[in-house]
Short mmCIF file of N, CA and C in Angstrom, two decimals:
data_model
loop_
_atom_site.label_atom_id
_atom_site.label_comp_id
_atom_site.label_asym_id
_atom_site.label_seq_id
_atom_site.Cartn_x
_atom_site.Cartn_y
_atom_site.Cartn_z
N GLN A 71 0.82 -1.18 0.00
CA GLN A 71 0.00 0.00 0.00
C GLN A 71 0.87 1.25 0.00
N GLN A 72 0.46 2.20 -0.83
CA GLN A 72 1.19 3.46 -0.90
C GLN A 72 0.39 4.53 -0.15
N ALA A 73 1.06 5.13 0.80
CA ALA A 73 0.38 6.17 1.60
C ALA A 73 0.38 7.48 0.83
N GLY A 74 -0.72 8.21 0.94
CA GLY A 74 -0.82 9.53 0.31
C GLY A 74 -0.04 10.56 1.12
N PRO A 75 0.01 11.77 0.61
CA PRO A 75 0.73 12.80 1.35
C PRO A 75 0.06 13.08 2.69
N MET A 76 0.89 13.26 3.70
CA MET A 76 0.37 13.54 5.03
C MET A 76 0.05 15.02 5.16
N THR A 77 -1.11 15.32 5.66
CA THR A 77 -1.45 16.72 5.89
C THR A 77 -1.79 16.91 7.35
N ARG A 78 -1.53 18.11 7.82
CA ARG A 78 -1.83 18.44 9.20
C ARG A 78 -2.35 19.87 9.22
N THR A 79 -3.42 20.10 9.93
CA THR A 79 -3.98 21.44 10.04
C THR A 79 -3.33 22.15 11.22
N VAL A 80 -2.82 23.34 10.93
CA VAL A 80 -2.19 24.16 11.96
C VAL A 80 -2.93 25.49 12.00
N VAL A 81 -3.26 25.95 13.18
CA VAL A 81 -3.95 27.22 13.35
C VAL A 81 -2.94 28.26 13.83
N GLY A 82 -2.91 29.40 13.16
CA GLY A 82 -1.99 30.46 13.55
C GLY A 82 -1.63 31.33 12.37
N TRP A 83 -0.49 31.99 12.46
CA TRP A 83 -0.06 32.93 11.42
C TRP A 83 1.31 32.54 10.91
N ILE A 84 1.56 32.79 9.62
CA ILE A 84 2.89 32.61 9.03
C ILE A 84 3.19 33.81 8.15
N SER A 85 4.45 33.99 7.84
CA SER A 85 4.85 35.05 6.92
C SER A 85 4.70 34.53 5.50
N GLU A 86 4.32 35.41 4.58
CA GLU A 86 4.24 35.02 3.18
C GLU A 86 5.60 35.07 2.51
N SER A 87 6.52 35.88 3.05
CA SER A 87 7.85 35.98 2.45
C SER A 87 8.90 36.12 3.55
N LEU A 88 10.15 35.81 3.17
CA LEU A 88 11.26 35.92 4.11
C LEU A 88 11.53 37.38 4.44
N ASN A 89 11.95 37.63 5.65
CA ASN A 89 12.28 38.98 6.09
C ASN A 89 13.60 39.40 5.45
N PRO A 90 13.63 40.47 4.65
CA PRO A 90 14.88 40.89 4.01
C PRO A 90 15.98 41.23 5.01
N LEU A 91 15.61 41.58 6.24
CA LEU A 91 16.62 41.89 7.26
C LEU A 91 17.42 40.65 7.65
N SER A 92 16.89 39.46 7.33
CA SER A 92 17.61 38.22 7.63
C SER A 92 18.70 37.94 6.60
N GLY A 93 18.75 38.76 5.56
CA GLY A 93 19.74 38.53 4.50
C GLY A 93 19.21 37.65 3.39
N GLN A 94 17.98 37.20 3.50
CA GLN A 94 17.38 36.35 2.48
C GLN A 94 16.07 36.97 2.02
N ARG A 95 15.72 36.70 0.78
CA ARG A 95 14.45 37.17 0.23
C ARG A 95 13.76 36.01 -0.48
N GLY A 96 12.45 36.13 -0.61
CA GLY A 96 11.72 35.13 -1.37
C GLY A 96 10.45 34.71 -0.67
N PRO A 97 9.55 34.09 -1.44
CA PRO A 97 8.27 33.67 -0.86
C PRO A 97 8.41 32.43 0.00
N ILE A 98 7.62 32.37 1.05
CA ILE A 98 7.53 31.17 1.89
C ILE A 98 6.24 30.43 1.54
N ALA A 99 5.17 31.19 1.41
CA ALA A 99 3.85 30.62 1.10
C ALA A 99 3.10 31.60 0.22
N GLN A 100 2.18 31.08 -0.56
CA GLN A 100 1.33 31.93 -1.40
C GLN A 100 -0.12 31.60 -1.11
N PRO A 101 -0.98 32.63 -1.11
CA PRO A 101 -2.40 32.35 -0.91
C PRO A 101 -2.94 31.51 -2.07
N VAL A 102 -3.83 30.60 -1.76
CA VAL A 102 -4.44 29.78 -2.81
C VAL A 102 -5.81 30.37 -3.15
N PRO A 103 -6.26 30.17 -4.39
CA PRO A 103 -7.59 30.68 -4.75
C PRO A 103 -8.67 29.96 -3.96
N PHE A 104 -9.83 30.61 -3.87
CA PHE A 104 -10.96 29.97 -3.22
C PHE A 104 -11.33 28.71 -4.01
N PRO A 105 -11.71 27.62 -3.33
CA PRO A 105 -12.11 26.42 -4.06
C PRO A 105 -13.38 26.65 -4.88
N VAL A 106 -14.27 27.49 -4.37
CA VAL A 106 -15.51 27.86 -5.06
C VAL A 106 -15.63 29.38 -4.95
N PRO A 107 -15.93 30.06 -6.05
CA PRO A 107 -16.07 31.52 -5.98
C PRO A 107 -17.13 31.94 -4.95
N ALA A 108 -16.81 32.97 -4.21
CA ALA A 108 -17.72 33.49 -3.17
C ALA A 108 -18.38 34.77 -3.65
N LEU A 109 -19.54 35.06 -3.11
CA LEU A 109 -20.26 36.28 -3.44
C LEU A 109 -20.21 37.23 -2.25
N TYR A 110 -19.81 38.46 -2.52
CA TYR A 110 -19.75 39.50 -1.50
C TYR A 110 -20.61 40.67 -1.95
N ARG A 111 -21.38 41.24 -1.03
CA ARG A 111 -22.21 42.41 -1.33
C ARG A 111 -21.52 43.66 -0.79
N VAL A 112 -21.51 44.71 -1.63
CA VAL A 112 -20.94 45.99 -1.21
C VAL A 112 -21.93 46.63 -0.24
N ARG A 113 -21.48 46.92 0.98
CA ARG A 113 -22.37 47.47 1.99
C ARG A 113 -22.06 48.91 2.36
N LEU A 114 -20.95 49.44 1.88
CA LEU A 114 -20.56 50.81 2.19
C LEU A 114 -21.33 51.78 1.31
N GLN A 115 -21.88 52.82 1.89
CA GLN A 115 -22.67 53.81 1.15
C GLN A 115 -21.92 54.35 -0.07
N GLU A 116 -20.61 54.59 0.09
CA GLU A 116 -19.81 55.16 -1.00
C GLU A 116 -19.41 54.12 -2.04
N GLY A 117 -19.71 52.86 -1.81
CA GLY A 117 -19.36 51.80 -2.74
C GLY A 117 -17.96 51.28 -2.48
N ALA A 118 -17.48 50.45 -3.39
CA ALA A 118 -16.16 49.83 -3.26
C ALA A 118 -15.26 50.27 -4.41
N VAL A 119 -14.07 50.71 -4.08
CA VAL A 119 -13.07 51.06 -5.09
C VAL A 119 -12.46 49.77 -5.61
N ILE A 120 -12.36 49.66 -6.93
CA ILE A 120 -11.74 48.49 -7.55
C ILE A 120 -10.38 48.92 -8.08
N ARG A 121 -9.33 48.23 -7.62
CA ARG A 121 -7.96 48.55 -8.04
C ARG A 121 -7.38 47.41 -8.86
N SER A 122 -6.35 47.74 -9.66
CA SER A 122 -5.77 46.76 -10.58
C SER A 122 -4.94 45.69 -9.87
N ASP A 123 -4.48 45.97 -8.66
CA ASP A 123 -3.60 45.04 -7.96
C ASP A 123 -3.93 45.04 -6.47
N VAL A 124 -3.26 44.21 -5.71
CA VAL A 124 -3.50 44.08 -4.28
C VAL A 124 -3.21 45.37 -3.54
N GLU A 125 -2.16 46.07 -3.93
CA GLU A 125 -1.73 47.26 -3.20
C GLU A 125 -2.68 48.44 -3.40
N LEU A 126 -2.89 49.22 -2.35
CA LEU A 126 -3.77 50.38 -2.42
C LEU A 126 -3.21 51.47 -3.32
N SER A 127 -1.91 51.41 -3.62
CA SER A 127 -1.29 52.39 -4.51
C SER A 127 -1.49 52.05 -5.98
N SER A 128 -2.07 50.88 -6.27
CA SER A 128 -2.29 50.49 -7.67
C SER A 128 -3.41 51.32 -8.28
N LEU A 129 -3.47 51.30 -9.59
CA LEU A 129 -4.41 52.11 -10.36
C LEU A 129 -5.87 51.76 -10.04
N GLN A 130 -6.70 52.78 -9.83
CA GLN A 130 -8.14 52.56 -9.68
C GLN A 130 -8.71 52.27 -11.05
N ILE A 131 -9.34 51.10 -11.20
CA ILE A 131 -9.88 50.71 -12.51
C ILE A 131 -11.40 50.65 -12.53
N GLY A 132 -12.02 50.83 -11.38
CA GLY A 132 -13.48 50.78 -11.36
C GLY A 132 -14.04 51.10 -9.99
N HIS A 133 -15.36 50.99 -9.92
CA HIS A 133 -16.09 51.30 -8.70
C HIS A 133 -17.36 50.46 -8.71
N ALA A 134 -17.66 49.81 -7.59
CA ALA A 134 -18.89 49.04 -7.46
C ALA A 134 -19.80 49.75 -6.46
N PRO A 135 -20.99 50.18 -6.89
CA PRO A 135 -21.88 50.90 -5.99
C PRO A 135 -22.43 50.02 -4.87
N MET A 136 -22.92 50.66 -3.82
CA MET A 136 -23.54 49.95 -2.70
C MET A 136 -24.63 49.01 -3.23
N GLY A 137 -24.66 47.79 -2.70
CA GLY A 137 -25.65 46.81 -3.12
C GLY A 137 -25.17 45.88 -4.21
N SER A 138 -24.08 46.23 -4.90
CA SER A 138 -23.54 45.35 -5.94
C SER A 138 -23.07 44.05 -5.31
N VAL A 139 -23.23 42.96 -6.04
CA VAL A 139 -22.74 41.66 -5.60
C VAL A 139 -21.54 41.31 -6.46
N LEU A 140 -20.40 41.07 -5.81
CA LEU A 140 -19.14 40.81 -6.50
C LEU A 140 -18.77 39.35 -6.38
N THR A 141 -18.29 38.76 -7.47
CA THR A 141 -17.82 37.39 -7.46
C THR A 141 -16.33 37.41 -7.14
N ILE A 142 -15.95 36.74 -6.06
CA ILE A 142 -14.58 36.77 -5.54
C ILE A 142 -13.94 35.39 -5.69
N VAL A 143 -12.69 35.38 -6.18
CA VAL A 143 -11.98 34.12 -6.39
C VAL A 143 -10.70 33.99 -5.57
N GLY A 144 -10.30 35.03 -4.86
CA GLY A 144 -9.07 34.94 -4.07
C GLY A 144 -9.00 36.01 -3.01
N ARG A 145 -8.05 35.82 -2.09
CA ARG A 145 -7.86 36.77 -1.00
C ARG A 145 -6.37 36.92 -0.74
N ALA A 146 -5.95 38.13 -0.44
CA ALA A 146 -4.55 38.40 -0.10
C ALA A 146 -4.52 39.62 0.82
N PHE A 147 -3.35 39.91 1.34
CA PHE A 147 -3.17 41.08 2.19
C PHE A 147 -2.15 42.01 1.54
N SER A 148 -2.42 43.30 1.60
CA SER A 148 -1.49 44.27 1.04
C SER A 148 -0.22 44.30 1.88
N GLU A 149 0.87 44.74 1.27
CA GLU A 149 2.12 44.89 2.01
C GLU A 149 2.22 46.27 2.64
N HIS A 150 1.39 47.19 2.18
CA HIS A 150 1.42 48.56 2.69
C HIS A 150 0.01 48.98 3.08
N PRO A 151 -0.26 49.73 4.07
CA PRO A 151 0.74 50.29 4.97
C PRO A 151 1.39 49.19 5.81
N THR A 152 2.69 49.32 6.05
CA THR A 152 3.44 48.25 6.72
C THR A 152 2.98 47.99 8.14
N ASP A 153 2.42 48.99 8.80
CA ASP A 153 1.95 48.78 10.17
C ASP A 153 0.56 48.16 10.24
N GLN A 154 -0.11 48.05 9.09
CA GLN A 154 -1.46 47.49 9.07
C GLN A 154 -1.78 46.99 7.67
N CYS A 155 -1.52 45.71 7.43
CA CYS A 155 -1.82 45.14 6.11
C CYS A 155 -3.34 45.09 5.93
N ILE A 156 -3.80 45.35 4.72
CA ILE A 156 -5.23 45.44 4.43
C ILE A 156 -5.68 44.16 3.72
N GLU A 157 -6.76 43.55 4.22
CA GLU A 157 -7.32 42.36 3.56
C GLU A 157 -7.97 42.79 2.26
N ARG A 158 -7.58 42.11 1.16
CA ARG A 158 -8.08 42.45 -0.17
C ARG A 158 -8.67 41.20 -0.81
N LEU A 159 -9.70 41.40 -1.65
CA LEU A 159 -10.38 40.31 -2.34
C LEU A 159 -10.23 40.48 -3.84
N GLN A 160 -9.96 39.37 -4.54
CA GLN A 160 -9.75 39.40 -5.99
C GLN A 160 -11.05 39.07 -6.72
N LEU A 161 -11.45 39.96 -7.62
CA LEU A 161 -12.66 39.75 -8.41
C LEU A 161 -12.42 38.70 -9.49
N ALA A 162 -13.45 37.94 -9.82
CA ALA A 162 -13.36 36.92 -10.86
C ALA A 162 -13.02 37.55 -12.21
N GLY A 163 -12.35 36.79 -13.05
CA GLY A 163 -12.08 37.23 -14.41
C GLY A 163 -11.00 38.28 -14.53
N GLY A 164 -10.18 38.44 -13.51
CA GLY A 164 -9.14 39.47 -13.56
C GLY A 164 -9.71 40.86 -13.44
N GLY A 165 -10.86 40.99 -12.77
CA GLY A 165 -11.54 42.27 -12.66
C GLY A 165 -10.99 43.23 -11.64
N GLY A 166 -9.93 42.87 -10.93
CA GLY A 166 -9.32 43.77 -9.97
C GLY A 166 -9.46 43.28 -8.54
N TRP A 167 -9.22 44.20 -7.61
CA TRP A 167 -9.19 43.91 -6.18
C TRP A 167 -10.00 44.95 -5.40
N VAL A 168 -10.68 44.52 -4.34
CA VAL A 168 -11.40 45.42 -3.44
C VAL A 168 -10.95 45.15 -2.00
N SER A 169 -11.08 46.16 -1.15
CA SER A 169 -10.76 46.01 0.27
C SER A 169 -11.96 45.46 1.02
N VAL A 170 -11.69 44.67 2.06
CA VAL A 170 -12.76 44.18 2.92
C VAL A 170 -13.22 45.29 3.87
N ARG A 171 -12.26 46.11 4.33
CA ARG A 171 -12.56 47.21 5.26
C ARG A 171 -11.90 48.49 4.78
N LEU A 172 -12.38 49.61 5.27
CA LEU A 172 -11.73 50.89 4.98
C LEU A 172 -10.35 50.93 5.64
N ASN A 173 -9.43 51.61 5.02
CA ASN A 173 -8.07 51.76 5.55
C ASN A 173 -8.04 52.90 6.57
N LEU A 174 -8.73 52.69 7.68
CA LEU A 174 -8.81 53.68 8.76
C LEU A 174 -8.65 52.94 10.09
N PRO A 175 -8.17 53.63 11.13
CA PRO A 175 -8.05 52.95 12.43
C PRO A 175 -9.43 52.64 13.01
N PRO A 176 -9.54 51.54 13.78
CA PRO A 176 -10.81 51.23 14.44
C PRO A 176 -11.22 52.39 15.34
N PRO A 177 -12.46 52.67 15.50
CA PRO A 177 -13.63 51.96 14.99
C PRO A 177 -14.11 52.47 13.63
N SER A 178 -13.30 53.27 12.95
CA SER A 178 -13.72 53.84 11.66
C SER A 178 -13.45 52.94 10.47
N ASP A 179 -12.89 51.75 10.70
CA ASP A 179 -12.56 50.83 9.61
C ASP A 179 -13.78 50.01 9.20
N ASP A 180 -14.81 50.69 8.74
CA ASP A 180 -16.08 50.06 8.38
C ASP A 180 -15.88 48.98 7.32
N LEU A 181 -16.76 47.97 7.36
CA LEU A 181 -16.77 46.94 6.32
C LEU A 181 -17.17 47.56 4.99
N VAL A 182 -16.43 47.22 3.94
CA VAL A 182 -16.76 47.65 2.59
C VAL A 182 -17.66 46.61 1.94
N VAL A 183 -17.35 45.32 2.18
CA VAL A 183 -18.12 44.22 1.60
C VAL A 183 -18.41 43.19 2.69
N GLU A 184 -19.47 42.38 2.45
CA GLU A 184 -19.80 41.29 3.37
C GLU A 184 -20.11 40.03 2.57
N LEU A 185 -19.72 38.89 3.11
CA LEU A 185 -19.97 37.60 2.46
C LEU A 185 -21.46 37.30 2.46
N VAL A 186 -21.99 36.92 1.27
CA VAL A 186 -23.41 36.56 1.20
C VAL A 186 -23.63 35.12 0.74
N GLY A 187 -22.59 34.44 0.26
CA GLY A 187 -22.76 33.05 -0.15
C GLY A 187 -21.73 32.63 -1.18
N ILE A 188 -22.01 31.50 -1.81
CA ILE A 188 -21.13 31.02 -2.87
C ILE A 188 -21.82 31.21 -4.21
N ASP A 189 -21.03 31.26 -5.27
CA ASP A 189 -21.58 31.50 -6.60
C ASP A 189 -22.14 30.21 -7.18
N GLY A 190 -23.46 30.15 -7.32
CA GLY A 190 -24.13 28.97 -7.86
C GLY A 190 -23.84 28.71 -9.32
N ALA A 191 -23.29 29.70 -10.04
CA ALA A 191 -22.96 29.52 -11.46
C ALA A 191 -21.70 28.70 -11.64
N PHE A 192 -20.94 28.47 -10.57
CA PHE A 192 -19.68 27.72 -10.66
C PHE A 192 -19.97 26.24 -10.70
N ASP A 193 -19.44 25.55 -11.74
CA ASP A 193 -19.57 24.10 -11.86
C ASP A 193 -18.20 23.50 -11.57
N PRO A 194 -18.04 22.78 -10.45
CA PRO A 194 -16.73 22.23 -10.11
C PRO A 194 -16.20 21.24 -11.14
N ASP A 195 -17.11 20.67 -11.95
CA ASP A 195 -16.68 19.74 -13.00
C ASP A 195 -16.12 20.48 -14.21
N GLU A 196 -16.46 21.75 -14.37
CA GLU A 196 -15.96 22.55 -15.50
C GLU A 196 -15.59 23.96 -15.03
N PRO A 197 -14.56 24.06 -14.18
CA PRO A 197 -14.20 25.38 -13.64
C PRO A 197 -13.69 26.34 -14.71
N GLY A 198 -13.09 25.81 -15.77
CA GLY A 198 -12.55 26.66 -16.82
C GLY A 198 -13.62 27.50 -17.50
N ILE A 199 -14.80 26.94 -17.70
CA ILE A 199 -15.89 27.68 -18.35
C ILE A 199 -16.29 28.87 -17.49
N PHE A 200 -16.38 28.67 -16.18
CA PHE A 200 -16.73 29.77 -15.28
C PHE A 200 -15.71 30.90 -15.40
N HIS A 201 -14.42 30.56 -15.36
CA HIS A 201 -13.38 31.59 -15.39
C HIS A 201 -13.31 32.28 -16.75
N LEU A 202 -13.51 31.55 -17.83
CA LEU A 202 -13.54 32.19 -19.16
C LEU A 202 -14.72 33.14 -19.29
N ASP A 203 -15.89 32.70 -18.82
CA ASP A 203 -17.07 33.58 -18.85
C ASP A 203 -16.83 34.84 -18.02
N SER A 204 -16.20 34.68 -16.86
CA SER A 204 -15.89 35.83 -16.00
C SER A 204 -14.95 36.79 -16.69
N GLN A 205 -13.92 36.26 -17.37
CA GLN A 205 -12.98 37.12 -18.09
C GLN A 205 -13.67 37.88 -19.21
N GLN A 206 -14.57 37.20 -19.93
CA GLN A 206 -15.29 37.87 -21.01
C GLN A 206 -16.18 38.98 -20.47
N ARG A 207 -16.86 38.75 -19.33
CA ARG A 207 -17.69 39.79 -18.72
C ARG A 207 -16.85 41.00 -18.32
N VAL A 208 -15.69 40.75 -17.73
CA VAL A 208 -14.81 41.85 -17.31
C VAL A 208 -14.32 42.62 -18.53
N MET A 209 -13.91 41.93 -19.57
CA MET A 209 -13.43 42.61 -20.78
C MET A 209 -14.54 43.45 -21.39
N PHE A 210 -15.76 42.94 -21.41
CA PHE A 210 -16.89 43.69 -21.95
C PHE A 210 -17.14 44.95 -21.12
N GLU A 211 -17.16 44.80 -19.78
CA GLU A 211 -17.42 45.95 -18.90
C GLU A 211 -16.37 47.03 -19.05
N TYR A 212 -15.11 46.65 -19.21
CA TYR A 212 -14.03 47.63 -19.28
C TYR A 212 -13.86 48.22 -20.67
N HIS A 213 -14.43 47.60 -21.67
CA HIS A 213 -14.36 48.17 -23.02
C HIS A 213 -15.62 48.94 -23.39
N GLU A 214 -16.62 48.88 -22.52
CA GLU A 214 -17.87 49.59 -22.74
C GLU A 214 -17.59 51.10 -22.61
N PRO A 215 -18.03 51.90 -23.58
CA PRO A 215 -17.78 53.34 -23.47
C PRO A 215 -18.50 53.92 -22.26
N ASN A 216 -17.82 54.82 -21.56
CA ASN A 216 -18.40 55.45 -20.38
C ASN A 216 -18.06 56.93 -20.42
N PRO A 217 -18.94 57.75 -20.98
CA PRO A 217 -18.63 59.16 -21.14
C PRO A 217 -18.58 59.95 -19.84
N SER A 218 -19.11 59.42 -18.76
CA SER A 218 -19.17 60.20 -17.52
C SER A 218 -18.13 59.74 -16.51
N VAL A 219 -16.88 59.68 -16.92
CA VAL A 219 -15.83 59.30 -15.99
C VAL A 219 -15.62 60.45 -15.02
N GLY A 220 -15.71 60.14 -13.73
CA GLY A 220 -15.62 61.20 -12.72
C GLY A 220 -14.34 61.13 -11.93
N GLU A 221 -14.37 61.81 -10.79
CA GLU A 221 -13.21 61.83 -9.91
C GLU A 221 -13.03 60.46 -9.30
N SER A 222 -11.78 60.12 -8.94
CA SER A 222 -11.54 58.85 -8.29
C SER A 222 -12.00 58.94 -6.84
N VAL A 223 -12.26 57.79 -6.25
CA VAL A 223 -12.77 57.73 -4.89
C VAL A 223 -11.61 57.38 -3.97
N ASP A 224 -11.50 58.05 -2.83
CA ASP A 224 -10.42 57.83 -1.88
C ASP A 224 -10.87 56.82 -0.83
N GLU A 225 -10.18 55.66 -0.74
CA GLU A 225 -10.54 54.63 0.22
C GLU A 225 -10.27 55.05 1.65
N ASN A 226 -9.49 56.08 1.87
CA ASN A 226 -9.14 56.51 3.21
C ASN A 226 -10.18 57.46 3.79
N VAL A 227 -11.17 57.84 3.03
CA VAL A 227 -12.16 58.80 3.48
C VAL A 227 -13.52 58.11 3.54
N SER A 228 -14.21 58.24 4.68
CA SER A 228 -15.49 57.56 4.80
C SER A 228 -16.65 58.41 4.29
N ASN A 229 -16.50 59.74 4.21
CA ASN A 229 -17.56 60.59 3.69
C ASN A 229 -17.15 61.13 2.34
N ILE A 230 -17.76 60.62 1.29
CA ILE A 230 -17.41 61.01 -0.06
C ILE A 230 -18.57 61.76 -0.66
N SER A 231 -18.30 62.83 -1.33
CA SER A 231 -19.34 63.66 -1.93
C SER A 231 -20.14 62.84 -2.94
N SER A 232 -21.43 63.01 -2.93
CA SER A 232 -22.28 62.28 -3.87
C SER A 232 -22.09 62.79 -5.29
N SER A 233 -21.37 63.89 -5.45
CA SER A 233 -21.17 64.41 -6.81
C SER A 233 -20.08 63.67 -7.55
N SER A 234 -19.25 62.87 -6.84
CA SER A 234 -18.21 62.14 -7.56
C SER A 234 -18.83 60.91 -8.20
N SER A 235 -18.71 60.80 -9.50
CA SER A 235 -19.32 59.66 -10.19
C SER A 235 -18.29 58.57 -10.41
N PRO A 236 -18.70 57.29 -10.43
CA PRO A 236 -17.76 56.19 -10.55
C PRO A 236 -17.18 56.09 -11.96
N ASN A 237 -15.97 55.52 -12.03
CA ASN A 237 -15.36 55.27 -13.34
C ASN A 237 -16.14 54.18 -14.06
N ARG A 238 -16.37 53.10 -13.36
CA ARG A 238 -17.13 52.00 -13.93
C ARG A 238 -17.93 51.37 -12.80
N ALA A 239 -19.06 50.86 -13.11
CA ALA A 239 -19.86 50.19 -12.08
C ALA A 239 -20.12 48.76 -12.52
N LEU A 240 -20.03 47.83 -11.57
CA LEU A 240 -20.39 46.46 -11.88
C LEU A 240 -21.90 46.37 -11.79
N ARG A 241 -22.50 45.80 -12.79
CA ARG A 241 -23.96 45.87 -12.89
C ARG A 241 -24.68 44.64 -12.34
N ARG A 242 -23.97 43.67 -11.84
CA ARG A 242 -24.61 42.48 -11.32
C ARG A 242 -25.17 42.79 -9.94
N LEU A 243 -26.47 42.83 -9.80
CA LEU A 243 -27.08 43.25 -8.55
C LEU A 243 -27.85 42.14 -7.84
N SER A 244 -27.88 40.93 -8.40
CA SER A 244 -28.60 39.86 -7.73
C SER A 244 -27.72 38.63 -7.64
N THR A 245 -28.03 37.76 -6.69
CA THR A 245 -27.27 36.53 -6.53
C THR A 245 -27.88 35.39 -7.32
N GLY A 246 -29.00 35.62 -7.95
CA GLY A 246 -29.73 34.58 -8.66
C GLY A 246 -29.17 34.30 -9.96
#
């Protein structure tokens, strides 16, 4: 009999990369994608800023208004600010990243999104079709002409003027 790989569940924290002060650099562990895409609803009045990468300094590529339901396929933490890494969620189809909470000290670090369930459109027997469809939706949304591009939204501010219009809005508003 051939034994399979041994696994053990450990609860706690690890570093994702080696500390450069140790004289070594490189990854130790990488976050894995969600086994099944999750659905998160935007609950912040100002909506959710969508950025091109995990870091808050990356380019703002869109905006999801309050009530939008986002399909999420991964999770990571920003490296900056160094004193407080920010939990970030990756949108399906390469659609960018959103923060779970505002980048403000407690108690002002309001939730931006909340988990509402798993995506019923995902077929575990054919995951490639789901991801291709997601990529096509994202490409369509970002190539759609939008003549009313407004000011960018600052994730560090909880009160945003209603006059600032979003660059792009995700239009999926139901989980059905």
